Short mmCIF file of C-alpha atoms and ligand atoms in Angstrom, two decimals:
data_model
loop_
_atom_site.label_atom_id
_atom_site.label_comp_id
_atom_site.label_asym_id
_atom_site.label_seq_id
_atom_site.Cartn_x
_atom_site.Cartn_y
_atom_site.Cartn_z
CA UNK A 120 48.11 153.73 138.44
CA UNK A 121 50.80 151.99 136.55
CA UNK A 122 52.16 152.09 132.92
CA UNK A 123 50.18 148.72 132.54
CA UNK A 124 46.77 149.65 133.93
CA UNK A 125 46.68 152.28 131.46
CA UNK A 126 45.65 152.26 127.43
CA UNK A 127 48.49 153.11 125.84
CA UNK A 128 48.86 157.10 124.28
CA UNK A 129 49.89 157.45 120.45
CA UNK A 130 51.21 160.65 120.25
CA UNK A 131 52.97 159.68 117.11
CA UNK A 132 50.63 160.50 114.14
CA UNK A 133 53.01 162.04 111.82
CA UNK A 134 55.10 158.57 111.77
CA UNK A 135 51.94 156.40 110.71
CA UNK A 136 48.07 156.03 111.61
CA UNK A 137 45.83 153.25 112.46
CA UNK A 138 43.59 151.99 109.23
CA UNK A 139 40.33 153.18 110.32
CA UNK A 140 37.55 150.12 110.61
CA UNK A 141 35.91 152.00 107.79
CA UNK A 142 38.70 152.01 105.69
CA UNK A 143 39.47 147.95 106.31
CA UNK A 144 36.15 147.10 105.70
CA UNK A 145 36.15 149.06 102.10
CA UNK A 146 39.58 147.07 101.56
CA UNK A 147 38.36 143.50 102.56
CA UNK A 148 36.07 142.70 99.64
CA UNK A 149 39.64 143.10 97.07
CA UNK A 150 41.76 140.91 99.13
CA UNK A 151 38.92 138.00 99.25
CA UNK A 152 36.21 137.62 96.73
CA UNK A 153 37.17 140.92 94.35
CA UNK A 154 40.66 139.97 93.56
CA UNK A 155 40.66 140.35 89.63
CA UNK A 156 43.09 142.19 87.89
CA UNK A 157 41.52 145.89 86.71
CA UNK A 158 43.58 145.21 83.36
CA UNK A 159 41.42 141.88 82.92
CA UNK A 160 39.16 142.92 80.50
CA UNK A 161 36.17 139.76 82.22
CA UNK A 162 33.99 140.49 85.11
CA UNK A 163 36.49 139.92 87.99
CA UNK A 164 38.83 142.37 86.37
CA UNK A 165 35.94 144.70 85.48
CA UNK A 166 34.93 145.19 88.93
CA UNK A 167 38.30 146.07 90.06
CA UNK A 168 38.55 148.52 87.68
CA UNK A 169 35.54 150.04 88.73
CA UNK A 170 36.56 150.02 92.57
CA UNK A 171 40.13 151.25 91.50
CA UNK A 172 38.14 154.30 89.13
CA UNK A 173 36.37 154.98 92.03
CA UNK A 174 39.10 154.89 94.51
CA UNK A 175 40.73 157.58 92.03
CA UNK A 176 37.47 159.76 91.88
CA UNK A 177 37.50 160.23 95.91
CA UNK A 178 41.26 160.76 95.75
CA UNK A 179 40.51 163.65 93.05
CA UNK A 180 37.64 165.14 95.04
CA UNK A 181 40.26 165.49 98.38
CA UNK A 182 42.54 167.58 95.84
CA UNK A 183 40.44 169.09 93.41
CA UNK A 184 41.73 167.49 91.13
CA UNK A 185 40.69 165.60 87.99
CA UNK A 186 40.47 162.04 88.45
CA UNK A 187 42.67 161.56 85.15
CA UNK A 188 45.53 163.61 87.10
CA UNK A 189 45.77 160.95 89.82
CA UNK A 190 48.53 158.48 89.67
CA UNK A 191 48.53 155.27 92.16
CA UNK A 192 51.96 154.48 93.67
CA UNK A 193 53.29 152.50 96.59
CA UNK A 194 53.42 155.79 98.92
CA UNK A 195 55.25 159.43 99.71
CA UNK A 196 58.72 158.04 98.58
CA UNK A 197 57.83 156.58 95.48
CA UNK A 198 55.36 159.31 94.76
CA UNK A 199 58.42 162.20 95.06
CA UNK A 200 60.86 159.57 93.57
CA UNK A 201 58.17 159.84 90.44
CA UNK A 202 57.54 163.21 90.56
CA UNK A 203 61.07 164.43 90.86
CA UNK A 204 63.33 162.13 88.51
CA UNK A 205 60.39 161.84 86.23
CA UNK A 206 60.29 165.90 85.91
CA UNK A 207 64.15 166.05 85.38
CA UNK A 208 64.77 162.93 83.61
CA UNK A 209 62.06 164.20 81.12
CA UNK A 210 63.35 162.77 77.50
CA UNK A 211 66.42 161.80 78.04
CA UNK A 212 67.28 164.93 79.75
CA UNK A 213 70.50 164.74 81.97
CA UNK A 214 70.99 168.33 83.29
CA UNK A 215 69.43 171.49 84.46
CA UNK A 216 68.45 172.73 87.84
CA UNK A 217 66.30 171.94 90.30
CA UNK A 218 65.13 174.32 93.22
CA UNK A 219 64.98 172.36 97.33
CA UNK A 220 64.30 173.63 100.70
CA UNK A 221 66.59 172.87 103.23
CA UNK A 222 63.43 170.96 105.52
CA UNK A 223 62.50 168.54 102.91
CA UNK A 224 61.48 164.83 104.00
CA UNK A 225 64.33 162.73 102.57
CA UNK A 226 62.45 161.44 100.09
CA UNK A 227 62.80 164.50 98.48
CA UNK A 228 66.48 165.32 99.20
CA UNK A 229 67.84 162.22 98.25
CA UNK A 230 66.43 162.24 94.74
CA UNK A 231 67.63 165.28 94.66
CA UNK A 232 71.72 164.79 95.53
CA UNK A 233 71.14 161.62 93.19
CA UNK A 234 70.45 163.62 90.00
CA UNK A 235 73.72 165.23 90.50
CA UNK A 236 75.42 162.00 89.47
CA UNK A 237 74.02 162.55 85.93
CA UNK A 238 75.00 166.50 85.47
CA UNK A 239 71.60 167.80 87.34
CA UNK A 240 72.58 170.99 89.81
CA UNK A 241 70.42 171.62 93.01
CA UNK A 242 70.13 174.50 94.98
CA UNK A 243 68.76 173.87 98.69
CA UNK A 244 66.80 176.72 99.75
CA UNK A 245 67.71 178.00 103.38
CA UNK A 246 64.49 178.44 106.17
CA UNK A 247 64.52 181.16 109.28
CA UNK A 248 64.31 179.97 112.53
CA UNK A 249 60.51 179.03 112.35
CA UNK A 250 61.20 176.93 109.63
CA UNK A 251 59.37 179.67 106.73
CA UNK A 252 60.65 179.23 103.29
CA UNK A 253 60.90 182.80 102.03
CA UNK A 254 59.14 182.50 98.22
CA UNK A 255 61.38 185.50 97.34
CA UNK A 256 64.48 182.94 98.21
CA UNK A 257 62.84 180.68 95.37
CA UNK A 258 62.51 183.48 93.43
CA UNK A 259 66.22 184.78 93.29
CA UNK A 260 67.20 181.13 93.00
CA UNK A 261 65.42 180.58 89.73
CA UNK A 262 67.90 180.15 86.58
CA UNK A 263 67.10 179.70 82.74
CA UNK A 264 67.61 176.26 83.01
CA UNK A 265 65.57 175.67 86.36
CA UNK A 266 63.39 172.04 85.45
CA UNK A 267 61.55 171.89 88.72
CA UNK A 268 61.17 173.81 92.19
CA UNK A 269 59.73 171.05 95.02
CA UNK A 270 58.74 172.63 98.33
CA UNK A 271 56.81 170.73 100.48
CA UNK A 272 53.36 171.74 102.10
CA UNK A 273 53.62 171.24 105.48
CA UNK A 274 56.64 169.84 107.87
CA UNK A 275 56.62 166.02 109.23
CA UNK A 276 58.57 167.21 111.98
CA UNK A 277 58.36 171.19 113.17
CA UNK A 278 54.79 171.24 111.61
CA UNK A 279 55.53 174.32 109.36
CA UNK A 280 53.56 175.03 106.92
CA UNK A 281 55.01 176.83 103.55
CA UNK A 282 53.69 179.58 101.41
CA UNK A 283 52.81 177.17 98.74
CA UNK A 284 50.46 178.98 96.69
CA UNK A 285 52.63 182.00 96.40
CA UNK A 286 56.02 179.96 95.71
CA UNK A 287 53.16 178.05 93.12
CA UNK A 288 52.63 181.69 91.32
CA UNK A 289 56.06 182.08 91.15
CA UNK A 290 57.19 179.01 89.45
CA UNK A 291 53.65 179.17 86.91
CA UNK A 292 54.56 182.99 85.91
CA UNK A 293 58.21 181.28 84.69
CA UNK A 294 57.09 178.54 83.26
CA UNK A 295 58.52 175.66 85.59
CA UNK A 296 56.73 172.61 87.06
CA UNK A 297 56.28 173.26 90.52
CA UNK A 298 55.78 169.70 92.69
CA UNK A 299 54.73 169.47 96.82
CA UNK A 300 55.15 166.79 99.21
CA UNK A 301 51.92 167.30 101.00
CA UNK A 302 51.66 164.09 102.31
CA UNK A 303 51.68 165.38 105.77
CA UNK A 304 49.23 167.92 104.47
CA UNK A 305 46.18 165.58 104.24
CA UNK A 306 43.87 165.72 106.27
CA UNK A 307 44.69 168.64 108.30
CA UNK A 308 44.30 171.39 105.89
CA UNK A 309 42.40 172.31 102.83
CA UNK A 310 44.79 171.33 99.65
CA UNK A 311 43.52 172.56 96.08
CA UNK A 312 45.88 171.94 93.89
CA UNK A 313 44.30 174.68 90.85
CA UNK A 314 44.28 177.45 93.63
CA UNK A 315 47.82 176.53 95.28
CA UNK A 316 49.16 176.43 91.22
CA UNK A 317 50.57 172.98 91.86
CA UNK A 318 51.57 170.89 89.20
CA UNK A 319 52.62 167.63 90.86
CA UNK A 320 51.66 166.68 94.64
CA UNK A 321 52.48 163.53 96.71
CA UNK A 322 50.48 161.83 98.85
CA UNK A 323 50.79 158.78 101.20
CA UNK A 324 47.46 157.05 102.89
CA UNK A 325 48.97 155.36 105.84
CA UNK A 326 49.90 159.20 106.85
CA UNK A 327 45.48 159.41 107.08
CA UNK A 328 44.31 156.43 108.17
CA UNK A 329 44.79 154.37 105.26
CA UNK A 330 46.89 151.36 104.65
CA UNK A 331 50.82 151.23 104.12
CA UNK A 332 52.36 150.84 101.16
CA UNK A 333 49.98 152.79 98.87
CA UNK A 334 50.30 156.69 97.66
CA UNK A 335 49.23 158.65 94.87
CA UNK A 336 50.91 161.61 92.29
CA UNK A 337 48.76 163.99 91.74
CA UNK A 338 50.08 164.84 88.21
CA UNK A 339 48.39 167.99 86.06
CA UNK A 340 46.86 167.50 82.79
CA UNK A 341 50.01 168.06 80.61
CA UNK A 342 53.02 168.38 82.86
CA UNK A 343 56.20 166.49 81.14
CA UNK A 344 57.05 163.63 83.10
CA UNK A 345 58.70 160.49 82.71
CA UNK A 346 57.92 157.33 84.37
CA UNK A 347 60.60 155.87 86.23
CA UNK A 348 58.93 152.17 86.69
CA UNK A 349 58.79 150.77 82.92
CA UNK A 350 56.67 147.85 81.90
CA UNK A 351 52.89 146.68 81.30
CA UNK A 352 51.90 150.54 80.92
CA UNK A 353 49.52 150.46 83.57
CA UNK A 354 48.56 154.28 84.98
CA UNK A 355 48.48 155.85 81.67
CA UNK A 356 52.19 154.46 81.10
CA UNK A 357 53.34 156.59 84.13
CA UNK A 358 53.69 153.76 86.57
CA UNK A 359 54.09 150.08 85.51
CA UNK A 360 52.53 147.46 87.53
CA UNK A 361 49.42 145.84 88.78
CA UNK A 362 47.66 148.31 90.56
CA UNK A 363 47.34 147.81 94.36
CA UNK A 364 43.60 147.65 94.27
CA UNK A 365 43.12 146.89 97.76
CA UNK A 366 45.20 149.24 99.10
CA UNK A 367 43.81 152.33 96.52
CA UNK A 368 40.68 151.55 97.79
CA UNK A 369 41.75 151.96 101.45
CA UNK A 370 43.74 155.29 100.23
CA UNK A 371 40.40 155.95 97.92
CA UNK A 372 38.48 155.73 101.30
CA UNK A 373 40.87 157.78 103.66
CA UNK A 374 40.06 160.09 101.26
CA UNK A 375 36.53 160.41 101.61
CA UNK A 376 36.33 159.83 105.24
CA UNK A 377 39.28 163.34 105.61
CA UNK A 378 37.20 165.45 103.23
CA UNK A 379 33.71 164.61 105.53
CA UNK A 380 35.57 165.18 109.08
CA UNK A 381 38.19 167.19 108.49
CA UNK A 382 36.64 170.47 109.84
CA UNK A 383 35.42 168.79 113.57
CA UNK A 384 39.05 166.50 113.59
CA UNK A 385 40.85 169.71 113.22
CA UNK A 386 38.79 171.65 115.51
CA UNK A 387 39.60 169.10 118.10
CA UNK A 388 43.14 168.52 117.40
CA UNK A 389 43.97 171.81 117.12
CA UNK A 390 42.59 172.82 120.67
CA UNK A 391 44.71 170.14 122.38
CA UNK A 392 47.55 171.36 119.90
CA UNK A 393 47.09 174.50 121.75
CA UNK A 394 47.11 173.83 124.88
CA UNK A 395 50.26 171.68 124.85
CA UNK A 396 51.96 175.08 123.39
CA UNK A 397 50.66 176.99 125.89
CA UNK A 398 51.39 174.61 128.98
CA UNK A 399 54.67 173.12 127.85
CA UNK A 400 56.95 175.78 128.53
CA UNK A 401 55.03 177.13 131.24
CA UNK A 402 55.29 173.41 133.41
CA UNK A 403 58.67 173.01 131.91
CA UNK A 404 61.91 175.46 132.71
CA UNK A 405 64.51 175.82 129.94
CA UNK A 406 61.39 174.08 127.14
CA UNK A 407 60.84 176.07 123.57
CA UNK A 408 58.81 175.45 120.77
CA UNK A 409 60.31 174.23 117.71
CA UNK A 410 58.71 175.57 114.22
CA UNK A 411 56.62 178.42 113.81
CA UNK A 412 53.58 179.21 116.29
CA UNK A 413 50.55 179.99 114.14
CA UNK A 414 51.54 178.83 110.60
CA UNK A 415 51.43 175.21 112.10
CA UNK A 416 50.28 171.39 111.23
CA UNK A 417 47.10 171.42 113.52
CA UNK A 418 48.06 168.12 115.09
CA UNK A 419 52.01 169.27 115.47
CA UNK A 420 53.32 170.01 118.71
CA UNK A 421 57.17 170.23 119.12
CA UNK A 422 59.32 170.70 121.72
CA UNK A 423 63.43 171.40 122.41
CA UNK A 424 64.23 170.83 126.37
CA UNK A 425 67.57 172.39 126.99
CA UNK A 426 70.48 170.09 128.87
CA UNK A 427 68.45 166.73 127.70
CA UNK A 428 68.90 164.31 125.14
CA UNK A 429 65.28 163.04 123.29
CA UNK A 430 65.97 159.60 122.66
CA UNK A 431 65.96 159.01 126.77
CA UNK A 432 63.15 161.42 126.90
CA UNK A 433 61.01 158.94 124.10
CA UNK A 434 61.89 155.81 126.72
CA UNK A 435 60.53 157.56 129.58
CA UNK A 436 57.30 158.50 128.41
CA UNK A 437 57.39 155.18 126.67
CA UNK A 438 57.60 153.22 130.18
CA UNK A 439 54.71 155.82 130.73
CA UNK A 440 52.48 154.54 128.23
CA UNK A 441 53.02 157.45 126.21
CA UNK A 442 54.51 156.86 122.26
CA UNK A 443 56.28 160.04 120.58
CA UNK A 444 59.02 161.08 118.98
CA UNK A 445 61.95 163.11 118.38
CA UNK A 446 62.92 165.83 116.38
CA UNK A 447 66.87 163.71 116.19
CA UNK A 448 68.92 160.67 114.95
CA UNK A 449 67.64 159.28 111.15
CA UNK A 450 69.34 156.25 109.92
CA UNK A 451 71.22 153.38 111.70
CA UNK A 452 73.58 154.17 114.40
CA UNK A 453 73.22 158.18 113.31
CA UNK A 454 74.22 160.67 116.73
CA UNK A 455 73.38 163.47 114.13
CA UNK A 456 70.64 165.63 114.98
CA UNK A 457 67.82 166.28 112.51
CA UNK A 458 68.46 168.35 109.34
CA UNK A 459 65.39 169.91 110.08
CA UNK A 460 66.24 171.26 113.59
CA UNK A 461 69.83 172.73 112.39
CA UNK A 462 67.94 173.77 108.93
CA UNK A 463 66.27 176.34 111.76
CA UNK A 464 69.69 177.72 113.48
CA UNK A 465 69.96 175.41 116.43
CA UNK A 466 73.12 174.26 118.06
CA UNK A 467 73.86 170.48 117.77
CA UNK A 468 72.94 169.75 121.20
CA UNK A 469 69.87 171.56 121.57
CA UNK A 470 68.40 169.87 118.51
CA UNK A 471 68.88 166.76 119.84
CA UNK A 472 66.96 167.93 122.80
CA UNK A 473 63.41 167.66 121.06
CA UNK A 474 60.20 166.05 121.59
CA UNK A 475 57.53 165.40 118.79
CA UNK A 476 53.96 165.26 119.41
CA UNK A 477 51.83 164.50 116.46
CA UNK A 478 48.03 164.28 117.33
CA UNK A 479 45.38 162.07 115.62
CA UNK A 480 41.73 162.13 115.22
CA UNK A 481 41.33 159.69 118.50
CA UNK A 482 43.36 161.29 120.60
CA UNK A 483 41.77 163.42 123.79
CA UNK A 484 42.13 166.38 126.28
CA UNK A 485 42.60 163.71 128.97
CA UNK A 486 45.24 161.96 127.16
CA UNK A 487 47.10 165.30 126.67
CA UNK A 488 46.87 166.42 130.27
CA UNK A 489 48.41 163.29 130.99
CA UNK A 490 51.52 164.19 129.19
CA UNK A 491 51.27 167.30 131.26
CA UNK A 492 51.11 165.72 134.50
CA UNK A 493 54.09 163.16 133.66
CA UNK A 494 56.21 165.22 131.64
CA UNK A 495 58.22 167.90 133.75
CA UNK A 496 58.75 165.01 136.38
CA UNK A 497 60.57 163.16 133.52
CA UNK A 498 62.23 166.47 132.07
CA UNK A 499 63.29 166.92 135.80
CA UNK A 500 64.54 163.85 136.36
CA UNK A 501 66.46 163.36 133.34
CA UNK A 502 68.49 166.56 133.78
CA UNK A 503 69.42 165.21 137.15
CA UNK A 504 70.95 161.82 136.45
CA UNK A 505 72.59 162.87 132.85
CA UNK A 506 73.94 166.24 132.31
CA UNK A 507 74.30 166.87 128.91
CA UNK A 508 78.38 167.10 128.86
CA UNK A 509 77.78 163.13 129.92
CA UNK A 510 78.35 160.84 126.65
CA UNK A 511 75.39 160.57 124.88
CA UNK A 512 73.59 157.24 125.73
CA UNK A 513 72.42 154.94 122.54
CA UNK A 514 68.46 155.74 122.10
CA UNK A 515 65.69 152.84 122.25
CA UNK A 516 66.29 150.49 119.34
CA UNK A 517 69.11 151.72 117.55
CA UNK A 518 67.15 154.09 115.68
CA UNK A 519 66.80 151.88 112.39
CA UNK A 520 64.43 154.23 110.28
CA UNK A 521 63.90 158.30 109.87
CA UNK A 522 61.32 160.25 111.87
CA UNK A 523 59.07 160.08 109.22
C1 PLP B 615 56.04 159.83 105.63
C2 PLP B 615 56.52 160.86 104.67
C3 PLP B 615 56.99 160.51 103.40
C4 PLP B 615 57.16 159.06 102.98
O1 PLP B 615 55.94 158.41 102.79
P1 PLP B 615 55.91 156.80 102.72
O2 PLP B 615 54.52 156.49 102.28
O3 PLP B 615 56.19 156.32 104.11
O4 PLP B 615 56.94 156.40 101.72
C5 PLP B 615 57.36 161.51 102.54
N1 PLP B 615 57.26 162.80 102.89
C6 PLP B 615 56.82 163.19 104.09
C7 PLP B 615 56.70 164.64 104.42
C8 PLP B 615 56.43 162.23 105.02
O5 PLP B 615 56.00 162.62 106.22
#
């Protein structure tokens, strides 16, 4: 059997998800006949502001949350932009400290480094070598004038997740907002944002089967924040602009659809998790897992494969039909490795050696004994024809974007 004969494998869940049928057909109705504007106070604005109240209700119910709390955006990055520079930038403020872990998504780190323009002083947290945040590292690293600690829920790329309910308990005893990027979270675990003590959380729907371009802040009742979009006042003043109705409604739905299956979706994703961890480095010499082995993403498998490079390891499993990722190379024309991988100890050149499988809610035992059968062949093969001393060859596409 060929490439071509067979359906192609997404093994790439953590970088986007298909918009389930369900979802699209909740959506369709508010790009056609239910366009109003929910700020209309006449019928066609009416019922969008009844689809977008609902929307917000489901998205509440996922977090246990109150639906007043729940703040639409246009995804994960605007949704930490918010919930970062709003929380430092809080009247008028222009310095005080904010608490980072070295393994945040960039979305969070680059907010971060920005504040420092305007007086703001950061301190990146350091991880061990599963990727664990220690909440006792937080701890020491608070300071009197400490306006924010962000540590995200679980890792887009290693699959780690953090002690956030303890590092939560922390940051409520002293008094400081404490704000998650769970937006690789959803779906695969349990979030509650009264018993993890979170005060802000971001979210992103096309990370769940909903549509790009759409997010929410989960903000708590009374947590200082400023908005950072200014204009019509819409979201309770905190984020200016017509409301994506269509696209809350698809994130409105996700939401419903990953509180009713999460327990089976896990179940399943988790066993085929578990067997790629187990089989990898058995079928593969010189193959380690990255990130830590129980305290895990369900749906997160990642590999390093020493003496290979990933980006030639993506194209071969690519002309196999098979779409993953790696751990490496961000931005254009980058030959740095991920700050993730080196956040955990590794040498430059076995970080770039990594292999990202993210699971999904379709995908099968079949599909991931597949992988097993074509894998060590390509391993194998790619260790013979470019030993790792070689120059390192330019990856498929010239890796425009981050692994998400
Ligand atoms: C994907 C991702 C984001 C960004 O979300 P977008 O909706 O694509 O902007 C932020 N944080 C994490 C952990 C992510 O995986």
């Amino acid at each position: 059997m060929t490439a071509s004969d067979r359906k192609r494998i997404y093994f790439d869940h953590s970088a986007t998800t298909a918009v389930l049928p369900e979802v699209h057909d909740a959506m369709k109705p508010y790009f056609l006949e239910k366009y109003g504007n929910p700020s209309s106070i006449h019928s066609f604005g009416r019922e969008a502001k009844i689809a977008l109240e609902d929307a917000r209700k489901k998205v509440a119910v996922l977090l246990n949350a109150d639906p007043s709390e729940i703040v639409f955006t246009s995804g994960g990055t605007e949704s930490d932009n918010l919930a970062i520079k709003g929380v430092a930038m809080y009247k008028g403020r222009s310095k005080g400290h904010i608490i980072t872990t070295k393994v945040e998504h960039h979305a969070v780190l680059e907010p971060c480094d920005w504040l420092k323009r305007f007086g703001f002083e950061v301190t990146v947290v350091p991880v061990d070598s599963e990727g664990l945040v220690d909440p006792g590292d937080i701890e020491r690293a608070v300071r009197d004038d400490t306006v924010l600690i962000s540590v995200m829920m679980a890792n887009n790329e290693i699959g780690t997740i953090q002690p956030v309910r303890e590092i939560g308990q922390i940051a409520r005893a002293k008094g400081i907002p404490f704000h998650t990027d769970a937006v690789q979270a959803m779906a695969k675990m349990p979030v509650d944002v009264r018993a993890d003590n979170i005060d802000l959380l971001s979210l992103s729907a096309h990370k769940f089967h909903g549509p790009k371009g759409v997010g929410a802040l989960y903000v708590r009742k009374g947590t200082k924040i400023e908005p950072i979009l200014h204009g019509g006042g819409q979201e309770r003043g905190l984020r200016s602009s017509t409301v994506n109705v269509a696209g809350a409604v698809g994130l409105g739905k996700a939401a419903e659809i990953a509180k009713r299956d999460m327990e089976p979706t896990c179940e399943r994703m988790k066993a085929i998790r578990d067997k790629l961890i187990k089989r990898v480095p058995e079928l593969v010499p010189n193959s380690y897992l990255n990130g830590h082995k129980t305290k895990r993403l369900v749906n997160n498998a990642n590999f390093r494969f020493d003496f290979i490079e990933g980006e030639g390891l993506i194209l071969q499993l690519d002309f196999k039909g098979i779409a993953a990722s790696t751990g490496s190379a961000c931005s254009t024309g980058s030959l740095e490795p991920s700050h993730v991988l080196l956040a955990l100890g590794l040498k430059h050149e076995d970080a770039h050696g990594s292999l990202r499988i993210t699971l999904g809610r379709e995908n099968t035992q079949e599909e991931a004994d597949y992988l097993l059968e074509v894998l060590p062949g390509i391993v194998a093969k790619l260790r013979e024809i470019s030993p790792y001393s070689a120059e390192r060859p330019m990856g498929p596409g010239g890796g425009e974007s981050c692994v998400q």
